Tab-separated table of C-alpha atoms and ligand atoms in Angstrom:
chain	number	residue	atom	x	y	z
A	448	MET	CA	-27.274	-49.380	28.009
A	449	ARG	CA	-28.563	-50.813	24.437
A	450	THR	CA	-31.963	-51.294	23.256
A	451	GLN	CA	-33.445	-51.860	19.607
A	452	VAL	CA	-35.655	-48.723	19.548
A	453	ALA	CA	-35.294	-45.902	21.947
A	454	ILE	CA	-38.406	-44.001	22.560
A	455	VAL	CA	-38.086	-40.185	23.625
A	456	GLY	CA	-41.176	-39.393	25.500
A	457	ALA	CA	-43.609	-41.142	27.588
A	458	GLY	CA	-46.934	-39.663	26.277
A	459	PRO	CA	-49.646	-41.753	24.451
A	460	ALA	CA	-47.431	-41.984	21.261
A	461	GLY	CA	-44.344	-43.137	23.061
A	462	LEU	CA	-46.221	-45.588	25.405
A	463	LEU	CA	-48.494	-46.899	22.722
A	464	LEU	CA	-45.291	-47.625	20.343
A	465	GLY	CA	-43.451	-49.369	23.263
A	466	GLN	CA	-46.593	-51.523	24.124
A	467	LEU	CA	-46.757	-52.673	20.258
A	468	LEU	CA	-43.044	-53.123	19.991
A	469	HIS	CA	-43.172	-55.392	22.983
A	470	THR	CA	-46.022	-57.637	21.686
A	471	ALA	CA	-43.879	-58.213	18.526
A	472	GLY	CA	-40.824	-58.885	20.675
A	473	ILE	CA	-38.890	-55.654	19.764
A	474	ASP	CA	-36.888	-54.373	22.536
A	475	ASN	CA	-37.464	-50.686	23.552
A	476	VAL	CA	-36.405	-48.262	26.144
A	477	ILE	CA	-38.401	-45.161	27.019
A	478	VAL	CA	-36.543	-41.676	28.207
A	479	GLU	CA	-39.043	-39.220	29.513
A	480	ARG	CA	-38.252	-35.778	31.078
A	481	GLN	CA	-41.103	-35.854	33.694
A	482	ASN	CA	-42.415	-38.104	36.419
A	483	SER	CA	-45.294	-40.456	35.591
A	484	ALA	CA	-47.782	-38.548	38.063
A	485	TYR	CA	-47.023	-35.260	35.777
A	486	VAL	CA	-47.703	-37.083	32.632
A	487	LEU	CA	-50.858	-38.452	33.989
A	488	GLY	CA	-51.952	-34.900	35.211
A	489	ARG	CA	-52.275	-33.512	31.937
A	490	ILE	CA	-55.933	-33.133	30.966
A	491	ARG	CA	-56.235	-33.579	27.058
A	492	ALA	CA	-58.839	-34.612	24.511
A	493	GLY	CA	-61.334	-37.568	24.694
A	494	VAL	CA	-62.670	-39.039	21.762
A	495	LEU	CA	-60.800	-42.036	19.919
A	496	GLU	CA	-61.534	-43.157	16.346
A	497	GLN	CA	-62.125	-46.996	15.744
A	498	THR	CA	-58.528	-47.192	14.182
A	499	THR	CA	-57.148	-45.866	17.595
A	500	LEU	CA	-59.050	-48.231	19.522
A	501	ASP	CA	-57.803	-51.092	17.196
A	502	LEU	CA	-54.210	-50.166	17.962
A	503	LEU	CA	-55.011	-50.263	21.663
A	504	ASP	CA	-56.311	-53.525	21.308
A	505	ALA	CA	-53.399	-54.845	19.218
A	506	ALA	CA	-51.286	-53.470	22.020
A	507	GLY	CA	-53.282	-55.624	24.431
A	508	VAL	CA	-54.556	-52.469	26.509
A	509	GLY	CA	-58.261	-51.995	24.863
A	510	HIS	CA	-60.299	-53.798	27.612
A	511	ARG	CA	-60.850	-50.775	29.965
A	512	ALA	CA	-61.663	-48.404	26.900
A	513	HIS	CA	-64.410	-50.922	25.653
A	514	ALA	CA	-65.487	-51.401	29.172
A	515	GLU	CA	-65.747	-48.053	30.371
A	516	GLY	CA	-65.649	-45.845	27.352
A	517	LEU	CA	-68.679	-44.218	25.892
A	518	PRO	CA	-69.610	-45.313	22.157
A	519	HIS	CA	-70.967	-42.278	20.492
A	520	ASP	CA	-73.101	-42.347	17.160
A	521	GLY	CA	-73.554	-38.806	16.767
A	522	ILE	CA	-72.573	-35.236	17.581
A	523	GLU	CA	-74.716	-32.251	17.581
A	524	LEU	CA	-74.012	-28.831	15.796
A	525	LEU	CA	-75.520	-25.521	17.769
A	526	PHE	CA	-76.094	-22.614	15.704
A	527	GLU	CA	-78.623	-19.786	15.663
A	528	GLY	CA	-79.951	-20.988	18.894
A	529	ARG	CA	-80.746	-24.518	17.850
A	530	ARG	CA	-79.190	-27.928	17.887
A	531	HIS	CA	-78.890	-30.372	14.857
A	532	ARG	CA	-77.635	-33.877	15.099
A	533	ILE	CA	-75.205	-35.286	12.589
A	534	ASP	CA	-75.873	-39.051	12.588
A	535	LEU	CA	-72.028	-40.315	12.256
A	536	HIS	CA	-72.904	-43.758	12.575
A	537	ALA	CA	-75.507	-43.853	9.790
A	538	LEU	CA	-73.427	-41.314	7.459
A	539	SER	CA	-70.213	-43.241	7.725
A	540	GLY	CA	-71.383	-46.648	6.791
A	541	GLY	CA	-71.778	-47.920	10.553
A	542	LYS	CA	-68.693	-46.344	12.077
A	543	ARG	CA	-68.662	-44.608	15.426
A	544	VAL	CA	-66.347	-42.957	17.898
A	545	MET	CA	-65.526	-43.857	21.557
A	546	VAL	CA	-65.412	-41.017	24.298
A	547	TYR	CA	-62.593	-42.221	26.517
A	548	GLY	CA	-60.113	-39.603	28.221
A	549	GLN	CA	-56.514	-39.299	27.080
A	550	THR	CA	-55.550	-39.637	30.582
A	551	GLU	CA	-57.176	-43.094	30.949
A	552	VAL	CA	-55.393	-44.127	27.701
A	553	THR	CA	-51.983	-42.892	29.326
A	554	ARG	CA	-52.811	-44.648	32.402
A	555	ASP	CA	-53.867	-48.113	30.864
A	556	LEU	CA	-50.543	-48.081	28.773
A	557	MET	CA	-48.334	-47.105	31.732
A	558	GLU	CA	-49.728	-49.892	33.774
A	559	ALA	CA	-49.273	-52.546	30.972
A	560	ARG	CA	-45.782	-51.318	30.567
A	561	GLU	CA	-45.102	-51.753	34.124
A	562	ALA	CA	-46.770	-55.266	34.349
A	563	ALA	CA	-44.581	-56.220	31.146
A	564	GLY	CA	-41.516	-54.910	33.244
A	565	LEU	CA	-40.133	-52.582	30.482
A	566	LEU	CA	-37.958	-50.101	31.142
A	567	THR	CA	-39.004	-46.290	31.335
A	568	LEU	CA	-36.414	-43.734	32.433
A	569	TYR	CA	-38.579	-40.933	34.206
A	570	GLU	CA	-37.159	-37.692	35.213
A	571	SER	CA	-34.301	-37.929	32.681
A	572	SER	CA	-32.923	-34.361	31.920
A	573	ASP	CA	-30.742	-32.475	29.353
A	574	VAL	CA	-31.840	-35.323	26.563
A	575	SER	CA	-29.700	-35.114	23.443
A	576	LEU	CA	-29.716	-37.106	20.432
A	577	HIS	CA	-26.446	-38.378	18.378
A	578	GLY	CA	-25.555	-39.952	15.423
A	579	ILE	CA	-29.095	-40.029	13.912
A	580	ASP	CA	-27.627	-39.842	10.249
A	581	GLY	CA	-25.553	-42.798	10.711
A	582	THR	CA	-26.233	-46.408	11.606
A	583	ARG	CA	-25.493	-46.367	15.484
A	584	PRO	CA	-27.817	-43.685	17.079
A	585	GLU	CA	-27.465	-42.824	20.660
A	586	VAL	CA	-29.676	-40.875	23.190
A	587	HIS	CA	-27.812	-39.076	25.840
A	588	PHE	CA	-29.458	-37.889	29.294
A	589	SER	CA	-28.637	-37.364	32.905
A	590	ARG	CA	-30.575	-39.191	35.412
A	591	ASN	CA	-30.112	-39.494	39.103
A	592	GLY	CA	-26.860	-37.140	38.840
A	593	LYS	CA	-25.210	-39.398	36.235
A	594	ARG	CA	-24.625	-38.945	32.592
A	595	GLU	CA	-26.144	-41.865	30.849
A	596	VAL	CA	-25.812	-43.158	27.158
A	597	LEU	CA	-28.477	-45.326	25.435
A	598	GLN	CA	-27.308	-47.027	21.913
A	599	CYS	CA	-29.910	-48.404	19.667
A	600	ASP	CA	-30.593	-49.086	16.160
A	601	PHE	CA	-33.523	-46.424	15.706
A	602	ILE	CA	-34.957	-43.434	17.788
A	603	ALA	CA	-38.779	-42.709	17.957
A	604	GLY	CA	-39.233	-39.135	18.417
A	605	CYS	CA	-42.391	-39.038	20.691
A	606	ASP	CA	-41.721	-36.162	22.845
A	607	GLY	CA	-44.384	-33.502	21.950
A	608	TYR	CA	-44.321	-30.033	20.402
A	609	HIS	CA	-41.718	-28.588	22.714
A	610	GLY	CA	-39.651	-31.888	22.619
A	611	ILE	CA	-35.810	-32.139	21.671
A	612	SER	CA	-36.218	-34.634	18.603
A	613	ARG	CA	-37.658	-32.395	16.118
A	614	GLN	CA	-34.969	-29.808	17.131
A	615	SER	CA	-32.218	-32.504	16.531
A	616	VAL	CA	-32.875	-32.539	12.852
A	617	PRO	CA	-30.786	-29.862	11.030
A	618	GLU	CA	-32.685	-26.851	10.016
A	619	ALA	CA	-31.976	-27.064	6.193
A	620	ALA	CA	-33.457	-30.886	6.295
A	621	LEU	CA	-36.967	-29.968	7.784
A	622	ARG	CA	-39.688	-27.820	6.709
A	623	THR	CA	-42.485	-26.309	8.690
A	624	PHE	CA	-45.844	-25.207	8.190
A	625	GLU	CA	-47.879	-23.192	10.930
A	626	ARG	CA	-51.031	-21.164	11.562
A	627	VAL	CA	-51.698	-19.740	15.048
A	628	TYR	CA	-55.342	-19.164	15.704
A	629	PRO	CA	-56.104	-15.619	17.472
A	630	PHE	CA	-58.031	-17.274	20.584
A	631	GLY	CA	-57.695	-20.275	22.928
A	632	TRP	CA	-59.913	-22.765	24.620
A	633	LEU	CA	-60.514	-22.455	28.225
A	634	GLY	CA	-61.366	-25.954	29.344
A	635	VAL	CA	-63.162	-26.862	32.839
A	636	LEU	CA	-63.579	-30.533	34.244
A	637	THR	CA	-66.445	-31.152	36.727
A	638	ASP	CA	-67.901	-34.250	38.597
A	639	THR	CA	-71.389	-33.202	37.267
A	640	PRO	CA	-73.718	-35.086	34.765
A	641	PRO	CA	-72.855	-34.168	30.871
A	642	VAL	CA	-75.779	-31.684	29.734
A	643	CYS	CA	-76.174	-33.987	26.945
A	644	ASP	CA	-75.450	-37.791	26.122
A	645	GLU	CA	-73.677	-36.352	22.728
A	646	LEU	CA	-71.014	-33.859	22.201
A	647	ILE	CA	-72.363	-30.227	21.432
A	648	TYR	CA	-70.181	-27.903	19.081
A	649	ALA	CA	-71.702	-24.379	19.398
A	650	ASN	CA	-71.154	-21.559	17.131
A	651	THR	CA	-72.580	-18.170	18.628
A	652	PRO	CA	-71.762	-14.716	18.019
A	653	ARG	CA	-70.424	-14.842	21.429
A	654	GLY	CA	-67.893	-17.328	20.244
A	655	PHE	CA	-67.487	-21.176	20.243
A	656	ALA	CA	-68.432	-23.489	23.040
A	657	LEU	CA	-67.848	-27.231	23.333
A	658	CYS	CA	-69.734	-29.586	25.775
A	659	SER	CA	-67.929	-32.730	25.990
A	660	MET	CA	-67.519	-35.554	28.889
A	661	ARG	CA	-65.324	-38.204	30.224
A	662	SER	CA	-68.009	-40.234	31.996
A	663	LYS	CA	-71.612	-40.247	32.853
A	664	THR	CA	-70.766	-38.521	35.937
A	665	ARG	CA	-67.761	-35.968	34.772
A	666	SER	CA	-68.026	-33.298	32.013
A	667	ARG	CA	-65.598	-31.497	29.989
A	668	TYR	CA	-66.692	-27.989	28.911
A	669	TYR	CA	-64.812	-25.527	26.685
A	670	LEU	CA	-65.233	-21.816	25.894
A	671	GLN	CA	-63.487	-19.918	23.105
A	672	VAL	CA	-61.492	-17.147	24.866
A	673	PRO	CA	-58.955	-14.314	23.650
A	674	SER	CA	-55.268	-15.453	23.238
A	675	GLU	CA	-54.627	-13.107	26.150
A	676	ALA	CA	-57.147	-14.509	28.751
A	677	LYS	CA	-55.953	-15.837	32.043
A	678	VAL	CA	-57.366	-18.710	33.559
A	679	ASP	CA	-57.083	-16.608	37.016
A	680	ASP	CA	-59.491	-13.960	35.529
A	681	TRP	CA	-62.204	-16.835	34.953
A	682	SER	CA	-64.070	-17.854	38.376
A	683	ASP	CA	-66.223	-20.858	38.008
A	684	ASP	CA	-69.223	-18.882	38.142
A	685	ALA	CA	-68.100	-16.509	35.281
A	686	PHE	CA	-67.319	-19.639	33.267
A	687	TRP	CA	-70.939	-21.178	33.787
A	688	SER	CA	-72.602	-17.904	33.100
A	689	GLU	CA	-70.673	-17.522	29.832
A	690	LEU	CA	-71.607	-21.202	28.949
A	691	ARG	CA	-75.115	-20.848	29.610
A	692	LEU	CA	-75.201	-17.853	27.097
A	693	ARG	CA	-73.583	-19.974	24.398
A	694	LEU	CA	-76.377	-22.691	24.862
A	695	ASP	CA	-79.658	-23.450	23.308
A	696	PRO	CA	-82.668	-22.847	25.971
A	697	GLU	CA	-83.032	-26.787	26.624
A	698	ALA	CA	-79.461	-27.283	27.296
A	699	ARG	CA	-79.089	-24.076	29.258
A	700	GLU	CA	-81.873	-25.307	31.478
A	701	ARG	CA	-80.468	-28.972	31.704
A	702	LEU	CA	-77.008	-27.922	32.514
A	703	VAL	CA	-75.750	-28.970	35.995
A	704	THR	CA	-72.877	-26.860	37.366
A	705	GLY	CA	-70.354	-27.607	39.891
A	706	PRO	CA	-66.731	-26.681	41.175
A	707	SER	CA	-64.060	-27.086	38.467
A	708	ILE	CA	-61.591	-29.839	39.253
A	709	GLU	CA	-59.370	-28.580	36.462
A	710	LYS	CA	-59.475	-25.534	34.745
A	711	SER	CA	-56.908	-24.530	32.060
A	712	ILE	CA	-56.469	-22.524	28.651
A	713	ALA	CA	-54.976	-24.245	25.626
A	714	PRO	CA	-53.948	-22.053	22.520
A	715	LEU	CA	-54.933	-23.248	19.310
A	716	ARG	CA	-52.358	-24.095	16.468
A	717	SER	CA	-52.011	-25.884	13.107
A	718	PHE	CA	-48.533	-27.059	12.521
A	719	VAL	CA	-46.519	-29.743	10.419
A	720	ALA	CA	-42.886	-30.646	10.152
A	721	GLU	CA	-41.822	-32.408	6.910
A	722	PRO	CA	-40.494	-35.054	6.423
A	723	MET	CA	-41.170	-37.037	9.691
A	724	ARG	CA	-38.042	-39.167	9.293
A	725	PHE	CA	-34.647	-37.918	9.112
A	726	GLY	CA	-31.859	-41.011	8.922
A	727	ARG	CA	-32.668	-43.127	11.794
A	728	LEU	CA	-34.818	-40.668	13.744
A	729	PHE	CA	-38.653	-40.905	13.399
A	730	LEU	CA	-41.033	-38.335	14.634
A	731	ALA	CA	-44.436	-39.086	15.723
A	732	GLY	CA	-47.385	-37.626	17.238
A	733	ASP	CA	-47.220	-34.063	18.488
A	734	ALA	CA	-43.262	-33.904	18.043
A	735	ALA	CA	-44.281	-33.781	14.054
A	736	HIS	CA	-47.557	-32.064	13.926
A	737	ILE	CA	-50.359	-30.056	16.124
A	738	VAL	CA	-54.042	-29.788	15.009
A	739	PRO	CA	-56.468	-27.274	16.842
A	740	PRO	CA	-58.590	-29.569	19.215
A	741	THR	CA	-61.993	-28.912	17.289
A	742	GLY	CA	-61.866	-32.002	15.027
A	743	ALA	CA	-60.573	-34.255	17.972
A	744	LYS	CA	-57.855	-35.503	15.964
A	745	GLY	CA	-54.563	-34.983	17.891
A	746	LEU	CA	-54.542	-38.172	19.876
A	747	ASN	CA	-55.697	-40.264	16.797
A	748	LEU	CA	-53.185	-38.854	14.614
A	749	ALA	CA	-50.492	-39.627	17.191
A	750	ALA	CA	-51.843	-43.194	17.150
A	751	SER	CA	-52.006	-43.475	13.313
A	752	ASP	CA	-48.193	-42.475	13.027
A	753	VAL	CA	-47.464	-45.111	16.026
A	754	GLY	CA	-49.298	-47.726	13.682
A	755	PHE	CA	-47.256	-46.817	10.735
A	756	LEU	CA	-43.891	-46.798	12.719
A	757	PHE	CA	-44.882	-50.110	14.151
A	758	ASP	CA	-45.399	-51.595	10.922
A	759	ALA	CA	-41.992	-50.022	9.723
A	760	PHE	CA	-40.109	-51.374	12.717
A	761	THR	CA	-41.598	-55.024	12.270
A	762	ASP	CA	-41.026	-55.305	8.578
A	763	HIS	CA	-37.335	-54.359	9.203
A	764	TYR	CA	-36.781	-56.822	12.064
A	765	ARG	CA	-38.378	-59.631	10.345
A	766	GLU	CA	-36.286	-58.569	7.337
A	767	THR	CA	-39.147	-58.733	5.050
A	768	SER	CA	-38.820	-55.401	3.585
A	769	ALA	CA	-37.466	-51.859	4.080
A	770	ALA	CA	-40.382	-50.313	2.476
A	771	GLY	CA	-42.019	-49.254	5.838
A	772	ILE	CA	-39.072	-47.381	6.851
A	773	ASP	CA	-38.346	-45.715	3.555
A	774	HIS	CA	-42.445	-44.711	3.088
A	775	TYR	CA	-43.006	-43.806	6.917
A	776	SER	CA	-42.934	-40.114	6.283
A	777	GLN	CA	-45.114	-40.240	3.284
A	778	ARG	CA	-47.687	-42.499	4.642
A	779	CYS	CA	-48.064	-40.377	7.847
A	780	LEU	CA	-47.820	-36.998	5.877
A	781	LYS	CA	-50.906	-38.084	3.780
A	782	ARG	CA	-53.051	-38.727	6.733
A	783	VAL	CA	-51.778	-35.686	8.684
A	784	TRP	CA	-52.716	-33.153	6.100
A	785	ARG	CA	-56.252	-34.559	5.769
A	786	ALA	CA	-56.780	-34.497	9.571
A	787	GLU	CA	-54.971	-30.851	9.264
A	788	ARG	CA	-57.565	-29.618	6.710
A	789	PHE	CA	-60.292	-30.939	8.498
A	790	SER	CA	-59.358	-29.664	11.661
A	791	TRP	CA	-58.662	-26.209	10.066
A	792	TRP	CA	-61.916	-26.210	8.439
A	793	PHE	CA	-63.835	-27.142	11.572
A	794	THR	CA	-62.154	-24.623	13.394
A	795	SER	CA	-62.973	-21.793	10.792
A	796	LEU	CA	-66.432	-22.673	10.580
A	797	MET	CA	-67.251	-22.672	14.387
A	798	HIS	CA	-65.210	-19.897	15.978
A	799	ARG	CA	-65.452	-16.024	15.913
A	800	PHE	CA	-62.090	-14.335	14.272
A	801	PRO	CA	-61.379	-10.777	14.906
A	802	GLU	CA	-62.567	-10.351	11.301
A	803	THR	CA	-65.764	-12.359	11.350
A	804	GLY	CA	-68.178	-9.468	11.717
A	805	ALA	CA	-71.858	-9.746	11.066
A	806	PHE	CA	-71.355	-10.721	7.484
A	807	GLY	CA	-68.858	-13.607	8.614
A	808	GLN	CA	-71.381	-14.810	11.011
A	809	LYS	CA	-74.063	-14.927	8.480
A	810	ILE	CA	-71.656	-16.938	6.080
A	811	GLN	CA	-70.822	-19.482	9.040
A	812	GLU	CA	-74.533	-19.734	9.557
A	813	ALA	CA	-75.324	-20.257	6.329
A	814	GLU	CA	-72.759	-23.124	5.563
A	815	LEU	CA	-73.943	-24.931	9.053
A	816	GLY	CA	-77.366	-24.859	7.777
A	817	TYR	CA	-76.300	-26.569	4.403
A	818	LEU	CA	-73.991	-28.804	6.514
A	819	VAL	CA	-76.906	-30.104	8.335
A	820	GLU	CA	-79.197	-30.292	5.429
A	821	SER	CA	-77.324	-31.749	2.544
A	822	ARG	CA	-76.516	-35.317	3.207
A	823	ALA	CA	-73.339	-34.968	0.861
A	824	ALA	CA	-72.146	-32.230	3.093
A	825	SER	CA	-73.097	-34.173	6.325
A	826	THR	CA	-71.349	-37.341	4.855
A	827	SER	CA	-68.301	-35.644	4.524
A	828	LEU	CA	-68.182	-34.012	8.075
A	829	ALA	CA	-68.861	-37.840	9.431
A	830	GLU	CA	-66.444	-39.458	7.413
A	831	ASN	CA	-63.687	-37.077	8.668
A	832	TYR	CA	-64.913	-37.122	12.215
A	833	VAL	CA	-65.030	-40.968	12.697
A	834	GLY	CA	-61.298	-40.950	11.093
A	835	LEU	CA	-60.299	-41.201	7.468
A	836	PRO	CA	-58.673	-44.751	6.378
A	837	THR	CA	-55.086	-45.393	7.578
A	838	GLY	CA	-54.476	-46.466	3.745
A	839	GLY	CA	-53.773	-49.935	4.648
A	840	PRO	CA	-54.503	-52.455	7.425
A	841	VAL	CA	-52.428	-52.139	10.557
A	842	ARG	CA	-50.459	-55.329	10.974
A	843	SER	CA	-51.543	-57.920	13.388
A	844	THR	CA	-48.560	-59.002	15.732
A	845	GLY	CA	-49.575	-62.876	15.403
B	2073	LIG	N1	-37.010	-35.386	26.768
B	2073	LIG	C1	-37.736	-36.283	27.118
B	2073	LIG	N2	-39.166	-36.277	27.151
B	2073	LIG	C2	-39.649	-34.967	26.866
B	2073	LIG	C3	-38.862	-33.961	26.377
B	2073	LIG	C4	-37.525	-34.328	26.278
B	2073	LIG	N3	-36.546	-33.309	25.706
B	2073	LIG	N4	-39.799	-33.023	25.976
B	2073	LIG	C5	-41.140	-33.660	25.988
B	2073	LIG	N5	-41.044	-34.731	26.444
B	2073	LIG	C6	-42.130	-35.719	26.796
B	2073	LIG	C7	-43.213	-34.811	27.588
B	2073	LIG	O1	-42.824	-34.773	28.970
B	2073	LIG	C8	-44.201	-35.748	27.223
B	2073	LIG	O2	-44.624	-36.684	28.328
B	2073	LIG	O3	-42.560	-36.234	25.706
B	2073	LIG	C9	-43.956	-36.489	26.076
B	2073	LIG	C10	-44.829	-35.920	24.907
B	2073	LIG	O4	-46.102	-36.328	25.067
B	2073	LIG	P1	-47.357	-35.620	24.393
B	2073	LIG	O5	-47.158	-34.311	24.303
B	2073	LIG	O6	-48.784	-36.156	24.902
B	2073	LIG	O7	-47.501	-36.033	22.869
B	2073	LIG	P2	-47.731	-37.197	22.004
B	2073	LIG	O8	-47.449	-38.399	22.759
B	2073	LIG	O9	-47.422	-37.229	20.781
B	2073	LIG	O10	-49.407	-37.164	22.209
B	2073	LIG	C11	-50.193	-36.806	21.222
B	2073	LIG	O11	-52.632	-36.108	21.487
B	2073	LIG	O12	-54.513	-35.132	22.208
B	2073	LIG	C12	-53.253	-34.761	21.507
B	2073	LIG	O13	-52.083	-33.027	21.785
B	2073	LIG	C13	-52.496	-34.016	22.568
B	2073	LIG	O14	-50.732	-35.061	24.054
B	2073	LIG	C14	-51.638	-35.342	22.955
B	2073	LIG	C15	-51.291	-35.739	21.659
B	2074	LIG	C1	-62.490	-33.227	25.207
B	2074	LIG	O1	-63.494	-33.834	25.494
B	2074	LIG	O2	-61.767	-32.803	25.594
B	2074	LIG	C2	-62.766	-32.894	23.651
B	2074	LIG	C3	-63.762	-33.566	22.779
B	2074	LIG	C4	-63.946	-33.140	21.394
B	2074	LIG	C5	-63.095	-32.072	20.896
B	2074	LIG	C6	-62.003	-31.712	21.732
B	2074	LIG	C7	-61.961	-32.091	23.052
B	2074	LIG	O3	-63.039	-31.701	19.424
């Protein structure tokens, strides 16, 4: 089997890259470990930056996000028992974010890929990469009991944090940076109307809480929980009682509860691997970096990597320039580190750490007070939240 770009992983990064390459006439095959139902079953984040929407549009899959997504012009910060609105739209010069679940983004991309008749090799096991430092890289894998070889010009490693791609780079060629936070997020998805039509990020002495949504009838709520916490220890009733304690009186009153349709705990981590290119292997998305979810940057960073990688491959195949390939890692990492910084800062400001104590709580509240009263400070939050510039226009495929 042979293709131009072999993509490892059919998460949002791999699927978006495949669709963009297809619109530019660049052949690609995706090799994925799981089946499509499993990939769609994972509940992840739900806030899209404008640059992510632009990429979905460029890939021809943005229509449902525009029709069904909820544009958000602000977020609310809750501390000392009161909510304060950050006007993202006014403070960012007219930008906004779109609330649209990652599951839906993945579904739209999968449907478009299928409609275009592009090959996705689901349920491929024992995936391994070969010849990535030469000119004829290969992806080897087993499928339906047979060992297969996919020859290609380039490999895009879009296989997430636990994937094989990053592990295929020689240890000496990679530098990693990591911070593991001493808590996780317990998330609940319910078919209940959201407590507020904007997202509420809450700092309380009992820990962080987030009120988010997927639609006008489906809510997503999170509670900060200790790292050792187990989902089975949290009944729905226990979840709602604790959430109420972390809300302001009005939201507590308005909160509509119901049975959870999904409940899971996600650990919080900051992680970056440098560089993001080794020979003919390019890492993109969670394969190269993880952010804690507080800034809603994970999916958006994956998308901007893919935008840069798409630029690099189109330049290569049109023989216009090798600059995109040569500068891929550097272009990505500049934006990655800024999003890492923002996500780390917002996480540190909003959560209770083992060392926070009464002094730390007061300092967080003082910073939050400053943040909502100072136009300079709220502007900084707004411009990071809606998404920093990508550092250049994303190429159109026309
Ligand atoms: N071989 C083939 N596929 C693999 C392998 C492997 N060895 N290891 C993992 N995969 C697949 C996973 O099954 C998954 O479908 O790679 C895919 C990676 O998808 P994600 O983890 O979703 O990563 P990515 O596409 O980079 O998406 C970025 O945004 O909101 C954030 O973290 C969130 O998933 C999210 C991400
Ligand atoms: C979500 O809706 O899942 C969500 C929203 C905002 C975040 C993180 C997660 O910062």
